[in-house]
Each structure stands twice: as structure tokens, then as C-alpha cells.
Tab-separated table of C-alpha atoms in Angstrom:
chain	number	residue	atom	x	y	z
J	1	UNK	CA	79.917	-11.749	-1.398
J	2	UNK	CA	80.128	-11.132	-5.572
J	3	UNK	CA	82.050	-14.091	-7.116
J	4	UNK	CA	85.035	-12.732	-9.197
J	5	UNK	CA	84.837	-14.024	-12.491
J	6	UNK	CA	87.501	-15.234	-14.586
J	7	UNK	CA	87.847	-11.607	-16.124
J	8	UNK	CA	89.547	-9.179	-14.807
J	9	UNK	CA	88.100	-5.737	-12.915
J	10	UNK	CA	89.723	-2.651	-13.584
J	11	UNK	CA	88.574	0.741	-12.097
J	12	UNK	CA	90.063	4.083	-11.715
J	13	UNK	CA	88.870	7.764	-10.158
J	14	UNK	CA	87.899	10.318	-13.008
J	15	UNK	CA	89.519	12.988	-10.639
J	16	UNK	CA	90.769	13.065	-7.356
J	17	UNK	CA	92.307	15.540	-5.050
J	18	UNK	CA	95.799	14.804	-3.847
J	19	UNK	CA	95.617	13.129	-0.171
J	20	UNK	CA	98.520	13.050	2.519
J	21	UNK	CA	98.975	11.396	6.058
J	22	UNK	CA	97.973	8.281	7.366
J	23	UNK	CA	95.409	6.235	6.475
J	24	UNK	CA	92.140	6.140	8.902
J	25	UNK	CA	91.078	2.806	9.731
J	26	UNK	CA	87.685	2.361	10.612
J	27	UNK	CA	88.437	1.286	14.375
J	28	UNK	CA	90.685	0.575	17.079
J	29	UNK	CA	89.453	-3.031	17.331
J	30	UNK	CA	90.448	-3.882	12.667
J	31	UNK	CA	93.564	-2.306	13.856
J	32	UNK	CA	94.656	-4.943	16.489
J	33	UNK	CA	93.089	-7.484	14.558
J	34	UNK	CA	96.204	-10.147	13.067
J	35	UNK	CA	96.145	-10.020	9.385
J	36	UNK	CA	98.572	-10.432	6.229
J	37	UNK	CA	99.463	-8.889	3.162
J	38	UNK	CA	101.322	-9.721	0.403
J	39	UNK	CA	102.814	-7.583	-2.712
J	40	UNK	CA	105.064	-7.980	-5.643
J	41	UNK	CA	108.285	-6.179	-5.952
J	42	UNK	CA	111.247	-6.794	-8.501
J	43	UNK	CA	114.329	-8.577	-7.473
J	44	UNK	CA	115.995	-5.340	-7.092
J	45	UNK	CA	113.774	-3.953	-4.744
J	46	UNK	CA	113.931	-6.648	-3.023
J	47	UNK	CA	117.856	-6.281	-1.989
J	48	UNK	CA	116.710	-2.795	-1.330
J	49	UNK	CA	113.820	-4.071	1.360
J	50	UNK	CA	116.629	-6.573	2.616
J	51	UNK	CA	119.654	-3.871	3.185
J	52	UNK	CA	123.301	-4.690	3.458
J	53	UNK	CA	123.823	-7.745	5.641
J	54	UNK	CA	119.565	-7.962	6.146
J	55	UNK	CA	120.023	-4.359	8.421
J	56	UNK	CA	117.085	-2.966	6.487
J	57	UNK	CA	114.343	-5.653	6.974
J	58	UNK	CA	115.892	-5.679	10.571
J	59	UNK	CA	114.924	-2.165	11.267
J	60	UNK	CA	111.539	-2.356	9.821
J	61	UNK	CA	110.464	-5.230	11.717
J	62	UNK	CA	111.950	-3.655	14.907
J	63	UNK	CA	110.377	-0.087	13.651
J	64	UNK	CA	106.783	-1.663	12.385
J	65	UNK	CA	106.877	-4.522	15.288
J	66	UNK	CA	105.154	-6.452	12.044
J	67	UNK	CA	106.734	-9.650	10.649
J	68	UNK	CA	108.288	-9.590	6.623
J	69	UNK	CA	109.126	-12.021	4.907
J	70	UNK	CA	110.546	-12.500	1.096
J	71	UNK	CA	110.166	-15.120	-1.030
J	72	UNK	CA	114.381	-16.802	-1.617
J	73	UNK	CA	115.941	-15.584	-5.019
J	74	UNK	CA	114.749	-16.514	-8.521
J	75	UNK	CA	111.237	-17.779	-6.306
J	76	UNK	CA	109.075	-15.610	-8.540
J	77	UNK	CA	105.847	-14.916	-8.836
J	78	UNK	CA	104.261	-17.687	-12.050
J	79	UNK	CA	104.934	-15.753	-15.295
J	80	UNK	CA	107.046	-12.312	-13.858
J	81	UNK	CA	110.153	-12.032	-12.704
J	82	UNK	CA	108.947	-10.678	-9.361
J	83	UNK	CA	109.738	-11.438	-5.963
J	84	UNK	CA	106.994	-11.776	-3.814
J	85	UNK	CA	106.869	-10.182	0.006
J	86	UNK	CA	104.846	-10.980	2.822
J	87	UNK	CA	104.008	-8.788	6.396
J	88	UNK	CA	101.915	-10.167	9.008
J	89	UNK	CA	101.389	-9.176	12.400
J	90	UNK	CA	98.624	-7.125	14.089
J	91	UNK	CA	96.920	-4.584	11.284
J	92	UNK	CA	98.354	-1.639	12.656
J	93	UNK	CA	101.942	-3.322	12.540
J	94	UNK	CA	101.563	-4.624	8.671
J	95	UNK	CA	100.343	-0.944	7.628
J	96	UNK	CA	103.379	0.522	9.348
J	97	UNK	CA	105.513	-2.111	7.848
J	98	UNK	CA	104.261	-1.291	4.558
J	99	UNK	CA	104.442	2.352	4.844
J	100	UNK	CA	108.371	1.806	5.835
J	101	UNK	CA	108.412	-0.235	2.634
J	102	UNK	CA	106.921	1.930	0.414
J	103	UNK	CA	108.204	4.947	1.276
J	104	UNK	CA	111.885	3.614	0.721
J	105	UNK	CA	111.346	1.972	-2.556
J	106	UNK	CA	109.085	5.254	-3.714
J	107	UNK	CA	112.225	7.680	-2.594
J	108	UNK	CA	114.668	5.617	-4.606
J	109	UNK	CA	112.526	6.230	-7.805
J	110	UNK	CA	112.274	9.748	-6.941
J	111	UNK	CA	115.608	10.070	-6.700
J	112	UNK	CA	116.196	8.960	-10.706
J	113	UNK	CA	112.925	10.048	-11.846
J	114	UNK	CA	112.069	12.942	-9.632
J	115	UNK	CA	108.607	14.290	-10.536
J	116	UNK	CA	107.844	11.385	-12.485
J	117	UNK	CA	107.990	8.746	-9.702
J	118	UNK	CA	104.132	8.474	-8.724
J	119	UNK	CA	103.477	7.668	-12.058
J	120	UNK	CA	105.849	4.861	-12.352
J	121	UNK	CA	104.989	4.034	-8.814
J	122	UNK	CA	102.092	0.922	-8.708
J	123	UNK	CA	101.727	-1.840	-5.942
J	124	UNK	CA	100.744	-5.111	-6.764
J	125	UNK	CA	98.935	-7.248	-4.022
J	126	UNK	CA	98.836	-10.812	-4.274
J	127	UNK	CA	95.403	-11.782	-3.242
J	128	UNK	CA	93.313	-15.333	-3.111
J	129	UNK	CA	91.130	-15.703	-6.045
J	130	UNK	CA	88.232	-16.925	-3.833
J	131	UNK	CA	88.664	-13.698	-1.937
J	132	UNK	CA	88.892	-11.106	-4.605
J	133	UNK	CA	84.721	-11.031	-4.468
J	134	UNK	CA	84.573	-9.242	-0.911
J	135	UNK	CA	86.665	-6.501	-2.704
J	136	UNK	CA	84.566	-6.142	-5.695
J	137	UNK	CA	81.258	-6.262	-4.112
J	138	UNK	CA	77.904	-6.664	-5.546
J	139	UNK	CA	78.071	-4.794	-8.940
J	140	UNK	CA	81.317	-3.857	-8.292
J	141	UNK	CA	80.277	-1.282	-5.028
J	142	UNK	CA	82.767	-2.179	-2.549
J	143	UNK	CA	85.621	-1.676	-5.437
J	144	UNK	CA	83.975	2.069	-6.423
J	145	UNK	CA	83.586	3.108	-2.985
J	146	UNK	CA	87.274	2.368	-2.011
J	147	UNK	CA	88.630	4.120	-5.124
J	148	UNK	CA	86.400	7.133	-4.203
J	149	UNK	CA	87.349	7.125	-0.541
J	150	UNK	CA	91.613	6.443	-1.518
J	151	UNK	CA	91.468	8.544	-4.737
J	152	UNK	CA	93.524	5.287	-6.353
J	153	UNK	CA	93.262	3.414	-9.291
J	154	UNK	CA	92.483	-0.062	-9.038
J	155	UNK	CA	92.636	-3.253	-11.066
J	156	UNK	CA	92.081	-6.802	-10.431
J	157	UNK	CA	93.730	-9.353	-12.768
J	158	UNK	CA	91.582	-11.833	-14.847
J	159	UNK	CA	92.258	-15.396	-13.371
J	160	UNK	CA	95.711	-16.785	-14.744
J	161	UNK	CA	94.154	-20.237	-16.887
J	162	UNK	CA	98.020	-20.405	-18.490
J	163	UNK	CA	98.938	-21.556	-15.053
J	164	UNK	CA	97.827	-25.129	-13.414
J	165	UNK	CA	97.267	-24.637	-9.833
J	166	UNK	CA	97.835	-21.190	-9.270
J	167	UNK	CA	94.826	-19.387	-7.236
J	168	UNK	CA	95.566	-16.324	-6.590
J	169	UNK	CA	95.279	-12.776	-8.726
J	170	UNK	CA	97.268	-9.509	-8.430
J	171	UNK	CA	95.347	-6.126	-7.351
J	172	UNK	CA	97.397	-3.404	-8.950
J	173	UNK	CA	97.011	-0.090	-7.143
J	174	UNK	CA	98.062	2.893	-8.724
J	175	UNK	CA	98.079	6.519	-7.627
J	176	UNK	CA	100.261	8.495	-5.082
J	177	UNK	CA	101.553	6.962	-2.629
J	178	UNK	CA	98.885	8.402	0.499
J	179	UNK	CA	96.378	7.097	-1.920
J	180	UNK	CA	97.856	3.936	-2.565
J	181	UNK	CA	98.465	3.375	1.593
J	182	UNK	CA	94.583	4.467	1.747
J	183	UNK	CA	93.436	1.915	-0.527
J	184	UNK	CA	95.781	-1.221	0.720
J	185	UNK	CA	94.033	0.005	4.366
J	186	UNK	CA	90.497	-0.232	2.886
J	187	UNK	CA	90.844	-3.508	1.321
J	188	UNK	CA	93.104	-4.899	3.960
J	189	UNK	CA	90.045	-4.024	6.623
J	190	UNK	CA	87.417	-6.208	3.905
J	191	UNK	CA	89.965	-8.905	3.499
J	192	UNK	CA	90.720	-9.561	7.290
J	193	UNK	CA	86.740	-9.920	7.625
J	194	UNK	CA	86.950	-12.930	5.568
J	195	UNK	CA	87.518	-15.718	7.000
J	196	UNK	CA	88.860	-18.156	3.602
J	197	UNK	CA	91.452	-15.284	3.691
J	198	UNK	CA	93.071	-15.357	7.533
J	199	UNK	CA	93.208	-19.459	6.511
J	200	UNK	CA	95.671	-18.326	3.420
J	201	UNK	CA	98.365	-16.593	5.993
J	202	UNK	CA	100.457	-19.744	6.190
J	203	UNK	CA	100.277	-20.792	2.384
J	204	UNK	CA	103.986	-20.560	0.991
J	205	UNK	CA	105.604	-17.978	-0.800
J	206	UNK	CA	107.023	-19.472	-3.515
J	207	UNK	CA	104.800	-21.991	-6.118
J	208	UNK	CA	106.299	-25.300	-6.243
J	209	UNK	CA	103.241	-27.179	-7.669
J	210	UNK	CA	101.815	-24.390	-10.268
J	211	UNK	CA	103.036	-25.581	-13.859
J	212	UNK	CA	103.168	-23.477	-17.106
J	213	UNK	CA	100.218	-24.690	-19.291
J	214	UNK	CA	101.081	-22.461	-22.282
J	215	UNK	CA	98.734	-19.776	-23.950
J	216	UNK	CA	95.658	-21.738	-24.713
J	217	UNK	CA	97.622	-24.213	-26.484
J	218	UNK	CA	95.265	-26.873	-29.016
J	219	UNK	CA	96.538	-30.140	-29.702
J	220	UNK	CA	99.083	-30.390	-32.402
J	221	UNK	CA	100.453	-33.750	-34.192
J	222	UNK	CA	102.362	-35.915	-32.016
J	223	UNK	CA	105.540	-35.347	-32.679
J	224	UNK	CA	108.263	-38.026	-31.978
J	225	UNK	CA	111.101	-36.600	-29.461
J	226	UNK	CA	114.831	-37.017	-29.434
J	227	UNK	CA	116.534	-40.407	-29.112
J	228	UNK	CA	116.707	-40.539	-25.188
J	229	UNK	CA	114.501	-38.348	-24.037
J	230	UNK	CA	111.060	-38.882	-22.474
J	231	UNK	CA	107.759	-39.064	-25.485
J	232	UNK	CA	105.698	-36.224	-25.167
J	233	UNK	CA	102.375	-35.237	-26.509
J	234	UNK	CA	103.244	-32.067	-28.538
J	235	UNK	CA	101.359	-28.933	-28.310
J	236	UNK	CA	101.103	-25.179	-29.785
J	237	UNK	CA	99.812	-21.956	-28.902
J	238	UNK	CA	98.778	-19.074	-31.374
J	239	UNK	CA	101.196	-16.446	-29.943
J	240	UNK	CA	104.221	-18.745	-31.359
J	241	UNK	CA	105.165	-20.780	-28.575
J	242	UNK	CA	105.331	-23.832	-29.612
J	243	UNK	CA	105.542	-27.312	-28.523
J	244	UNK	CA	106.834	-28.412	-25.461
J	245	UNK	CA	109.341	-31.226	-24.444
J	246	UNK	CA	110.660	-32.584	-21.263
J	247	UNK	CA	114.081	-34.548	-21.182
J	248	UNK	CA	114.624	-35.996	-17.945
J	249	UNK	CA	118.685	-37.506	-17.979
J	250	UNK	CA	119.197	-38.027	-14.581
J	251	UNK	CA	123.258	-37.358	-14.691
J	252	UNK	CA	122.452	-33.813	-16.851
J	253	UNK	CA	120.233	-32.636	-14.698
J	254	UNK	CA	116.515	-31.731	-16.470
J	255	UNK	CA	115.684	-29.833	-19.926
J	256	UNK	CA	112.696	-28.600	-21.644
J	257	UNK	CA	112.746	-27.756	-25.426
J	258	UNK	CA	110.035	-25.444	-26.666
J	259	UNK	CA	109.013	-24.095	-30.300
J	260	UNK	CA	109.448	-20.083	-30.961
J	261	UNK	CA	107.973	-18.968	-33.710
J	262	UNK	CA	111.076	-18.025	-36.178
J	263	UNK	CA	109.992	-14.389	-36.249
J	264	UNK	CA	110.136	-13.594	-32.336
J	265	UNK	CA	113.352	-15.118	-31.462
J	266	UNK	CA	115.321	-11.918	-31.922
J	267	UNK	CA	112.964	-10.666	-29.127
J	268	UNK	CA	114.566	-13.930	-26.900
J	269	UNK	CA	117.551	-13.374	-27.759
J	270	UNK	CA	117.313	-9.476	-28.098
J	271	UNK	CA	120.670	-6.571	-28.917
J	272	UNK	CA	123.950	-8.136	-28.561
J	273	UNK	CA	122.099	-11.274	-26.373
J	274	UNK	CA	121.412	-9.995	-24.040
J	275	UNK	CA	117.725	-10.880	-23.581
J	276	UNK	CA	118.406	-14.447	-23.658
J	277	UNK	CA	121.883	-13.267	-20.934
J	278	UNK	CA	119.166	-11.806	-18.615
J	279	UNK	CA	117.005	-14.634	-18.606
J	280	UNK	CA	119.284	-17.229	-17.942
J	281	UNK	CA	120.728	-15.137	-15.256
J	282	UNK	CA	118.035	-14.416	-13.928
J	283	UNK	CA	116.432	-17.986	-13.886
J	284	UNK	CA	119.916	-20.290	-13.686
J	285	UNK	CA	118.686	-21.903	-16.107
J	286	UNK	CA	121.017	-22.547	-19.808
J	287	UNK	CA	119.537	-21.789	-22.756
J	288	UNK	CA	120.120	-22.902	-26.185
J	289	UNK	CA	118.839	-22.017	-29.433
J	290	UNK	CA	118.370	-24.194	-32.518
J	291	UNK	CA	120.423	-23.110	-35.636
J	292	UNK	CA	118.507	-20.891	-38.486
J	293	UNK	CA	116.464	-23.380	-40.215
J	294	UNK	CA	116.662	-25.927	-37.772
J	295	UNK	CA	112.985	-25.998	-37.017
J	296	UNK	CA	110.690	-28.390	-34.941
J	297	UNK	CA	109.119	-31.078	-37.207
J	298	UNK	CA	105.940	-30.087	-39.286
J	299	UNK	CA	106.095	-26.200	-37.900
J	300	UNK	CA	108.418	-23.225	-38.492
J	301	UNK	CA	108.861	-22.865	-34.990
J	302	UNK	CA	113.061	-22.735	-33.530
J	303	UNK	CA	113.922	-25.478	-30.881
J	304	UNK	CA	114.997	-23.444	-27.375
J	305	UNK	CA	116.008	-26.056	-25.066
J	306	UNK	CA	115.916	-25.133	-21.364
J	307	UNK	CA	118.167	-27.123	-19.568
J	308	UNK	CA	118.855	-26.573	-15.272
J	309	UNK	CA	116.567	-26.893	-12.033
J	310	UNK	CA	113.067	-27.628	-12.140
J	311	UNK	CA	112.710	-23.543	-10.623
J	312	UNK	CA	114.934	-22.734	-13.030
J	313	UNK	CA	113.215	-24.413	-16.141
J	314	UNK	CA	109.791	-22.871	-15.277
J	315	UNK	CA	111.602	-19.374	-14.508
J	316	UNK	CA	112.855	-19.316	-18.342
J	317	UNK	CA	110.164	-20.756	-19.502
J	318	UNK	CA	107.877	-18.372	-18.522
J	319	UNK	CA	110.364	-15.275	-19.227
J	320	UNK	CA	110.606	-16.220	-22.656
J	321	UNK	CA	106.677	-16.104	-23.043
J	322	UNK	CA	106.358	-12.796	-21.490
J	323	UNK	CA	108.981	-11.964	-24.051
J	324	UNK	CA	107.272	-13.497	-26.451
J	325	UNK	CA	103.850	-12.594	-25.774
J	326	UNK	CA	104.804	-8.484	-25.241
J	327	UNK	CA	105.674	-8.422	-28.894
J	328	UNK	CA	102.074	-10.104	-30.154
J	329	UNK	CA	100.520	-7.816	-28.196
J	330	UNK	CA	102.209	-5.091	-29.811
């Protein structure tokens, strides 16, 4: 088995013929065989999977005879806003389980986006990083010969170092959707042949003990906190988040303040608020920035205090550096 490396491995087919039907496993005996799978979806997709009153997921486990489960609101995958969904059961049952899936979430983009939807249309697998090398393959053959056989793009994130603890990687498929079911079949077959993987099936869903470690942050002068609040070796990262500190008051429940660089907190706070609105709905957390001018000693970063739920403080937290971090990029 090829080691994946901390980079990331992304692969797509030149040209490819458009596929339909089922996929075709390799043999009766993979298909009986129990297995897992887990994928990303947005929160909105997921109330879609669920259905009024849970009568959607209902049906699908009935239909699939596979078992789904969803990780519990604002239980996101570290640094996305993404709910994260797991199916287990016998192969045959998760690939009929994710078919059901699938198909419902791909018809509901059709319906706004008609033509469009296979090209907004990408699954995201959650997969161990110590298992990512049986889909690679020496020199990258095992990857090449699934996108040939599926016709799908493939990528396999780098190894997330901003995030302590977290071990696994997302494999983002893209193509239409009898090429993506193709390709989740081939590398569900590899993966169930591992063994390190089968052990995975009953980690949790959510990440209670992965922390935010910033974006290769270098040590920065310690800076003296608040009156009451807990001292805290400052630090800063390059793409203007800046340094980080915890207040733990027992009767107020916990905060965080962080440093934004002055220039990217319109992208926080974004039109009218309502960045900054959809953050701390979606995470529960409350969110305050400092005042113009009001910076964080010895920088010209703004003070955003995070204040809520340990979930909820790491939620924000890691919103605000995706919002921070898409503009950078840009």
C-alpha cells in the first residue's frame, strides 16, 4: 500500500463517455461484505436526507435495508459548515442507500439549475488518512484506473495540519452522477479490503477532541490578556488571523477573542451583516467585533470575541477563517 503524503492527489479523466445504470461490483461475495461510508453534505441537504418528521431517512433505510446516520446540528465537519452522514450495512445495502441519497439531493439541484446540476453536483467522502494509500496506489495506479473505469474526477485533500487531532481527508468526486456511483463502488470495494478501515466504522461522527490550530501560525509577543480572563501565549498567522484568546468565566459561559486583520473584516461581517448573522446562526455562537481602531496590542489586527459553547466557539471560529482565508486566496 502507497503512503499518502501530506499533499493532496488530484486526478481527473481527459474525456469520458457519459455512463448510466448501476454500478458493477466485482463480485457477489464484496457485495455482502459489511462496510461503511461516509460523505459530506450541507446542513440543508441534510433536512432534505431527514424529511418531514424523519419520513425520508425512514424510507431509505426501509428501501436500502442499509443503516444512515447524520451527524446532530451545527456537528460539522473541522473547518466547513458541513454535516457529515454515515451508511453502513452490507455493501450492496450502503450503495443502494447512497444511490437513494444521491439521486434526491441531485433532482433538487436539477430542479433550480436544470442542465447545470452535474456540474455543481460533487460528493465528498470522508475517508481515514491512513487509508487514503490503498486508493492511490503505487504511483498513483489504483487512483488512474478507477477514474478510467468511472469516467469521474477525483481528488484527495492534502492532510488538514490547521487541525490538532483530526485524521481523516475528504475524496471529492466529481462527474455525473452514474460516474460518481461508479467511482464511490470502486473505492468502496479497495477500502472494505483494508482492514485499519472496517476498525474506523464505530469512530464518532462529530469531532469533539480536534482543535483549531490556526494557519501555520509563528509565535508572536506575549501579549497580556484582559483583567479576568485566563493568560495566553499569543499567536499570528500570515492570512490575518490573528492571535487567539480563551476567557473561561464560568457564570458567562466560554469566549475566545481572535485578531482579523483590519482589511478582511468587511468579509466577516459582509452586506448589511449578514456574514457575521450567518455565522452566528449557524454556529450559536455571539459574536462581537472591536470598534474601528480598537486593535489588539502591537498589531493592526480587530478583536472578534467569540463567546457560547465550546461547539459553538470552534464552529465560528473556523467560519470566520474560511471567510477569511477565501479572500487571501483571491
Amino acid at each position: 500500500m502507497e503512503s499518502p503524503d501530506s499533499s493532496s492527489y488530484i486526478s481527473s479523466p481527459e474525456a469520458h463517455p457519459k455512463r448510466s445504470g448501476t454500478p458493477k461490483s466485482p463480485n457477489s461475495e464484496y457485495m455482502e461484505k459489511p462496510t461503511y461510508t461516509k460523505f459530506l453534505v450541507s446542513n440543508a441537504a441534510a433536512g432534505s436526507v431527514i424529511g418531514k418528521g424523519g419520513s425520508t431517512i425512514t424510507d431509505f433505510q426501509k428501501d436500502s435495508g442499509a443503516r444512515i446516520q447524520l451527524s446532530r446540528n451545527q456537528e460539522y465537519f473541522p473547518g466547513t459548515a458541513d454535516r457529515i452522514i454515515m451508511i453502513s450495512g452490507k455493501t450492496d445495502d450502503v450503495l443502494k442507500a447512497m444511490d437513494l441519497i444521491l439521486n434526491k439531493l441531485l433532482n433538487e439541484i436539477q430542479s433550480e439549475d436544470g442542465d447545470d446540476a452535474d456540474q455543481r453536483s460533487k460528493v465528498r467522502l470522508v475517508v481515514p488518512n491512513n487509508c487514503c494509500g490503498a486508493i492511490i496506489g503505487k504511483s498513483g495506479a489504483t487512483i488512474k484506473s478507477f477514474i478510467e473505469d468511472s469516467g469521474a474526477g477525483i481528488k484527495i485533500s492534502p492532510q488538514d495540519n490547521n487541525y490538532i487531532g483530526l485524521t481523516d481527508r475528504v475524496v471529492t468526486l466529481t462527474g455525473s452522477f452514474e460516474e460518481q456511483m461508479r467511482a464511490i463502488d470502486l473505492i468502496l470495494s479497495k477500502l472494505t479490503e483494508d482492514s485499519l478501515y472496517l476498525q474506523s466504522m464505530n469512530a464518532p461522527l462529530s469531532y469533539p477532541g480536534v482543535l483549531f490550530a490556526g494557519f501555520h501560525r509563528v509565535p508572536y509577543p506575549y501579549v497580556h490578556p484582559p483583567v479576568g480572563t485566563a493568560a495566553y501565549n499569543a499567536n499570528y498567522g500570515p492570512n490575518g488571523i490573528g492571535a487567539r484568546f480563551p476567557n473561561n468565566k464560568e457564570d458567562r459561559g466560554n469566549s475566545l477573542t481572535i485578531g482579523v486583520a483590519d482589511e478582511h473584516i468587511g468579509v466577516v461581517v459582509g452586506r448589511g451583516g449578514r456574514n457575521i448573522l450567518e455565522i452566528s446562526q449557524a454556529s450559536g455562537a455571539r459574536i462581537k467585533i472591536s470598534d474601528r481602531g480598537d486593535f489588539m496590542s502591537g498589531t493592526s489586527n480587530r478583536k472578534v470575541t467569540i463567546t457560547g459553547s465550546l461547539r459553538s466557539i470552534r464552529t465560528a471560529e473556523a467560519m470566520i477563517n474560511q471567510k477569511v482565508a477565501s479572500v487571501t486566496e483571491r
